[in-house]
Structures are given as structure tokens and as C-alpha cells.
Amino acid sequence: AHYIDDPYIETPIEREPLSDEIDIVIIGGGFGGLLAGARLREAGIENIRMIEKAADFGGTWYWNRYPGAACDIESYVYLPLLEELDYMPSEKYVHAKEILAHSRAIGRHYDLYEGALFQTEVRVPSPPSMITRSRSAKSSLLTVSRALNVIAVPLSRTSSSSDFRTVSSDLSCTSSKFFL
């Protein structure tokens, strides 16, 4: 069960249920969601609500913090919005820590932290289309009316693990998390 929990937060966020009139809901705080939010801000759309299960932006790179984690694609191609943020990656294949920092920089640059809901899970009863028009979507934490929903989450959103024994009981890992 500890694979489901976020090991990078000390205290979970607690908030009252929200009922908002917002124009666009972006589900997912990885590069897809960050790019959607950035382009919407550039277009002058301010009434955005980003929803992310993790405690910060970064998507996959929020979770991938195991020793030596790095991107196997050239950073100049992989990292979005380099020109807009006037940023040059430190090396050809950047490590996870720098990718996570870049994700956070995008969030700050485009003011996406404003109104973002972190540690918030969206549950949908059936597979949604990539972009849907919704009159009302309700959960225990958020009620959204008349919003355009942009879903920007990876296909594999949950961890998978195999049944194997380790030499040390202090070590466990999944496809998306690494614990010491």
C-alpha cells in the first residue's frame, strides 16, 4: 500500500470542498499539462484550474527520483519551453532533479501555481475522450461547471511492481518510484 502514497510530502494538504466557475480544467501537471497551461496563459486565458495527484508539478519526473534517474532523450529536444524561459540545460542528457526543477520553473513562469490543486485525484467512471465539454463534474473536493476539460496524463498512471525479494528489506522499487 505504501506504493500508492506520496513519499515526498510531510503533511497532506487538507482543504474544504471547492465549487468554482472556471473556464478550463487541466488534469495532470506533467509536461502535457504544463504546456497546455502555458499556451493558455499566452493566449490570455487566466481562469484555469490545474489538478495534479502529486504535491507539485513534474508528472513522471515528480516520482522518478531514484539514484541516477535521467532522460535518455537529448535535453534540448525533450525539455519544453527552453526559449521562453531563457534556459539552457546543464548537459546533453539531464538528470531527473534538473527536469523536475524545470517543471517547477514553468509553473512559476506562467503563474500556474495560482489555483493549482495538488494532492488531488480525479476519478472518472469511464474512459473520457481527450477533450470533453462538461456541464457538471462533481467530486468530494471540486465541483466544476461549464468547463472545457483538458486531460494531460500519461497512459500508465499507476505503478507496477514485480514479486521479487531484495537483499535488503530497506529497498523497494516500482516502475515509477524508488524508496530507500
Short mmCIF file of C-alpha atoms in Angstrom, two decimals:
data_model
loop_
_atom_site.label_atom_id
_atom_site.label_comp_id
_atom_site.label_asym_id
_atom_site.label_seq_id
_atom_site.Cartn_x
_atom_site.Cartn_y
_atom_site.Cartn_z
CA ALA A 1 0.00 0.00 0.00
CA HIS A 2 2.90 2.39 0.55
CA TYR A 3 3.48 2.47 -3.23
CA ILE A 4 0.28 4.48 -3.60
CA ASP A 5 1.29 7.11 -1.04
CA ASP A 6 3.39 10.14 -1.95
CA PRO A 7 6.70 9.72 -0.08
CA TYR A 8 7.80 13.30 -0.81
CA ILE A 9 5.24 15.11 1.33
CA GLU A 10 5.40 15.58 5.07
CA THR A 11 1.83 16.69 5.64
CA PRO A 12 -1.04 16.06 3.21
CA ILE A 13 -2.95 19.12 2.05
CA GLU A 14 -6.36 19.46 3.66
CA ARG A 15 -8.90 21.87 2.20
CA GLU A 16 -12.59 22.48 2.10
CA PRO A 17 -14.51 21.30 -0.97
CA LEU A 18 -14.38 23.83 -3.82
CA SER A 19 -17.13 24.98 -6.13
CA ASP A 20 -15.64 27.09 -8.91
CA GLU A 21 -16.73 28.81 -12.08
CA ILE A 22 -13.66 28.22 -14.22
CA ASP A 23 -13.08 28.18 -17.95
CA ILE A 24 -10.60 25.33 -18.31
CA VAL A 25 -9.63 22.39 -16.12
CA ILE A 26 -6.27 20.77 -16.89
CA ILE A 27 -5.89 17.34 -15.37
CA GLY A 28 -2.23 16.46 -14.96
CA GLY A 29 0.81 18.53 -14.01
CA GLY A 30 3.41 16.89 -16.23
CA PHE A 31 4.79 18.40 -19.43
CA GLY A 32 1.47 17.93 -21.27
CA GLY A 33 -0.49 19.82 -18.63
CA LEU A 34 2.23 22.45 -18.18
CA LEU A 35 2.38 23.09 -21.93
CA ALA A 36 -1.41 23.38 -22.12
CA GLY A 37 -1.39 25.81 -19.20
CA ALA A 38 1.49 27.85 -20.63
CA ARG A 39 -0.13 28.21 -24.05
CA LEU A 40 -3.47 29.14 -22.49
CA ARG A 41 -1.78 31.83 -20.39
CA GLU A 42 -0.02 33.13 -23.53
CA ALA A 43 -3.45 33.32 -25.19
CA GLY A 44 -4.69 35.47 -22.31
CA ILE A 45 -6.81 32.85 -20.57
CA GLU A 46 -6.45 33.28 -16.83
CA ASN A 47 -9.35 31.27 -15.41
CA ILE A 48 -7.55 27.90 -15.36
CA ARG A 49 -7.61 25.16 -12.73
CA MET A 50 -4.80 22.57 -12.85
CA ILE A 51 -5.35 19.34 -10.95
CA GLU A 52 -2.42 17.07 -10.07
CA LYS A 53 -2.27 13.94 -7.92
CA ALA A 54 1.29 14.68 -6.76
CA ALA A 55 2.27 17.50 -4.42
CA ASP A 56 3.93 19.53 -7.21
CA PHE A 57 4.32 19.83 -10.96
CA GLY A 58 6.60 17.42 -12.80
CA GLY A 59 4.45 14.46 -13.80
CA THR A 60 6.61 11.38 -14.21
CA TRP A 61 9.64 13.37 -13.10
CA TYR A 62 8.00 14.18 -9.78
CA TRP A 63 8.06 10.45 -9.00
CA ASN A 64 11.27 9.37 -10.75
CA ARG A 65 13.82 10.23 -8.09
CA TYR A 66 15.79 7.02 -7.92
CA PRO A 67 19.60 7.32 -7.95
CA GLY A 68 20.90 8.08 -11.43
CA ALA A 69 17.48 8.82 -12.95
CA ALA A 70 17.93 10.76 -16.17
CA CYS A 71 16.26 11.30 -19.52
CA ASP A 72 17.54 9.22 -22.42
CA ILE A 73 16.46 11.83 -24.96
CA GLU A 74 18.60 14.89 -25.62
CA SER A 75 17.50 17.56 -23.19
CA TYR A 76 17.47 20.27 -25.87
CA VAL A 77 14.74 18.30 -27.62
CA TYR A 78 12.96 16.82 -24.59
CA LEU A 79 12.55 19.81 -22.25
CA PRO A 80 9.73 22.13 -23.32
CA LEU A 81 9.74 25.93 -23.34
CA LEU A 82 13.52 26.35 -23.15
CA GLU A 83 13.50 29.52 -25.24
CA GLU A 84 10.53 31.01 -23.40
CA LEU A 85 12.27 30.51 -20.05
CA ASP A 86 15.69 31.51 -21.45
CA TYR A 87 17.11 28.28 -20.07
CA MET A 88 19.89 26.03 -21.32
CA PRO A 89 20.09 22.51 -19.83
CA SER A 90 23.32 21.74 -17.98
CA GLU A 91 24.10 18.64 -20.05
CA LYS A 92 23.01 16.68 -23.10
CA TYR A 93 21.08 14.09 -21.05
CA VAL A 94 19.81 15.84 -17.94
CA HIS A 95 19.15 14.13 -14.65
CA ALA A 96 15.73 13.87 -13.04
CA LYS A 97 16.45 16.59 -10.48
CA GLU A 98 17.02 19.17 -13.22
CA ILE A 99 13.93 18.04 -15.14
CA LEU A 100 11.81 18.42 -12.01
CA ALA A 101 13.31 21.88 -11.39
CA HIS A 102 12.49 22.86 -14.98
CA SER A 103 8.88 21.71 -14.50
CA ARG A 104 8.60 23.90 -11.42
CA ALA A 105 10.18 26.82 -13.30
CA ILE A 106 7.49 26.51 -15.99
CA GLY A 107 4.82 26.57 -13.29
CA ARG A 108 6.31 29.72 -11.75
CA HIS A 109 6.97 31.48 -15.08
CA TYR A 110 3.39 31.06 -16.27
CA ASP A 111 1.81 31.53 -12.83
CA LEU A 112 0.34 28.03 -12.97
CA TYR A 113 0.74 27.51 -9.23
CA GLU A 114 -2.05 30.06 -8.80
CA GLY A 115 -5.17 27.98 -8.35
CA ALA A 116 -3.46 24.61 -8.85
CA LEU A 117 -4.88 21.74 -6.83
CA PHE A 118 -2.09 19.38 -5.79
CA GLN A 119 -2.60 16.08 -3.98
CA THR A 120 -5.94 15.84 -5.75
CA GLU A 121 -7.04 12.75 -7.62
CA VAL A 122 -9.62 12.85 -10.39
CA ARG A 123 -11.81 9.79 -10.69
CA VAL A 124 -13.73 9.24 -13.90
CA PRO A 125 -16.23 6.38 -14.15
CA SER A 126 -15.46 5.56 -17.81
CA PRO A 127 -12.58 6.40 -20.15
CA PRO A 128 -13.01 10.02 -21.24
CA SER A 129 -12.16 11.43 -24.62
CA MET A 130 -9.04 13.60 -24.73
CA ILE A 131 -11.06 16.83 -24.69
CA THR A 132 -14.62 16.95 -23.44
CA ARG A 133 -17.21 19.63 -22.84
CA SER A 134 -18.77 19.09 -19.44
CA ARG A 135 -21.81 20.74 -17.89
CA SER A 136 -21.06 19.48 -14.42
CA ALA A 137 -18.41 17.23 -12.95
CA LYS A 138 -18.57 16.59 -9.22
CA SER A 139 -16.25 15.03 -6.68
CA SER A 140 -15.84 15.37 -2.95
CA LEU A 141 -13.21 18.07 -3.46
CA LEU A 142 -14.26 20.02 -6.50
CA THR A 143 -17.36 20.94 -8.43
CA VAL A 144 -16.68 22.36 -11.86
CA SER A 145 -19.41 23.82 -14.05
CA ARG A 146 -19.26 24.65 -17.77
CA ALA A 147 -15.56 24.00 -18.13
CA LEU A 148 -13.52 22.67 -21.00
CA ASN A 149 -11.54 19.76 -19.58
CA VAL A 150 -8.06 19.02 -20.92
CA ILE A 151 -6.75 15.65 -19.82
CA ALA A 152 -2.95 15.52 -19.91
CA VAL A 153 -1.94 12.38 -18.06
CA PRO A 154 0.32 9.58 -19.28
CA LEU A 155 -1.21 6.29 -20.38
CA SER A 156 0.42 4.42 -17.49
CA ARG A 157 -0.54 6.42 -14.42
CA THR A 158 -0.12 3.74 -11.78
CA SER A 159 2.93 1.96 -10.51
CA SER A 160 3.61 -1.62 -11.40
CA SER A 161 5.85 -3.85 -9.38
CA SER A 162 7.11 -7.37 -9.58
CA ASP A 163 7.31 -10.03 -6.90
CA PHE A 164 10.99 -10.20 -6.07
CA ARG A 165 12.98 -10.32 -2.88
CA THR A 166 15.80 -7.89 -2.25
CA VAL A 167 18.93 -8.40 -0.22
CA SER A 168 17.90 -5.51 1.99
CA SER A 169 14.39 -5.12 3.32
CA ASP A 170 15.08 -1.35 3.28
CA LEU A 171 14.89 -1.25 -0.51
CA SER A 172 11.80 -1.45 -2.65
CA CYS A 173 11.01 -0.15 -6.08
CA THR A 174 8.30 0.07 -8.70
CA SER A 175 8.30 1.30 -12.27
CA SER A 176 7.72 4.86 -11.06
CA LYS A 177 9.04 5.12 -7.50
CA PHE A 178 12.21 4.20 -5.69
CA PHE A 179 12.44 4.06 -1.90
CA LEU A 180 15.48 3.67 0.36
#
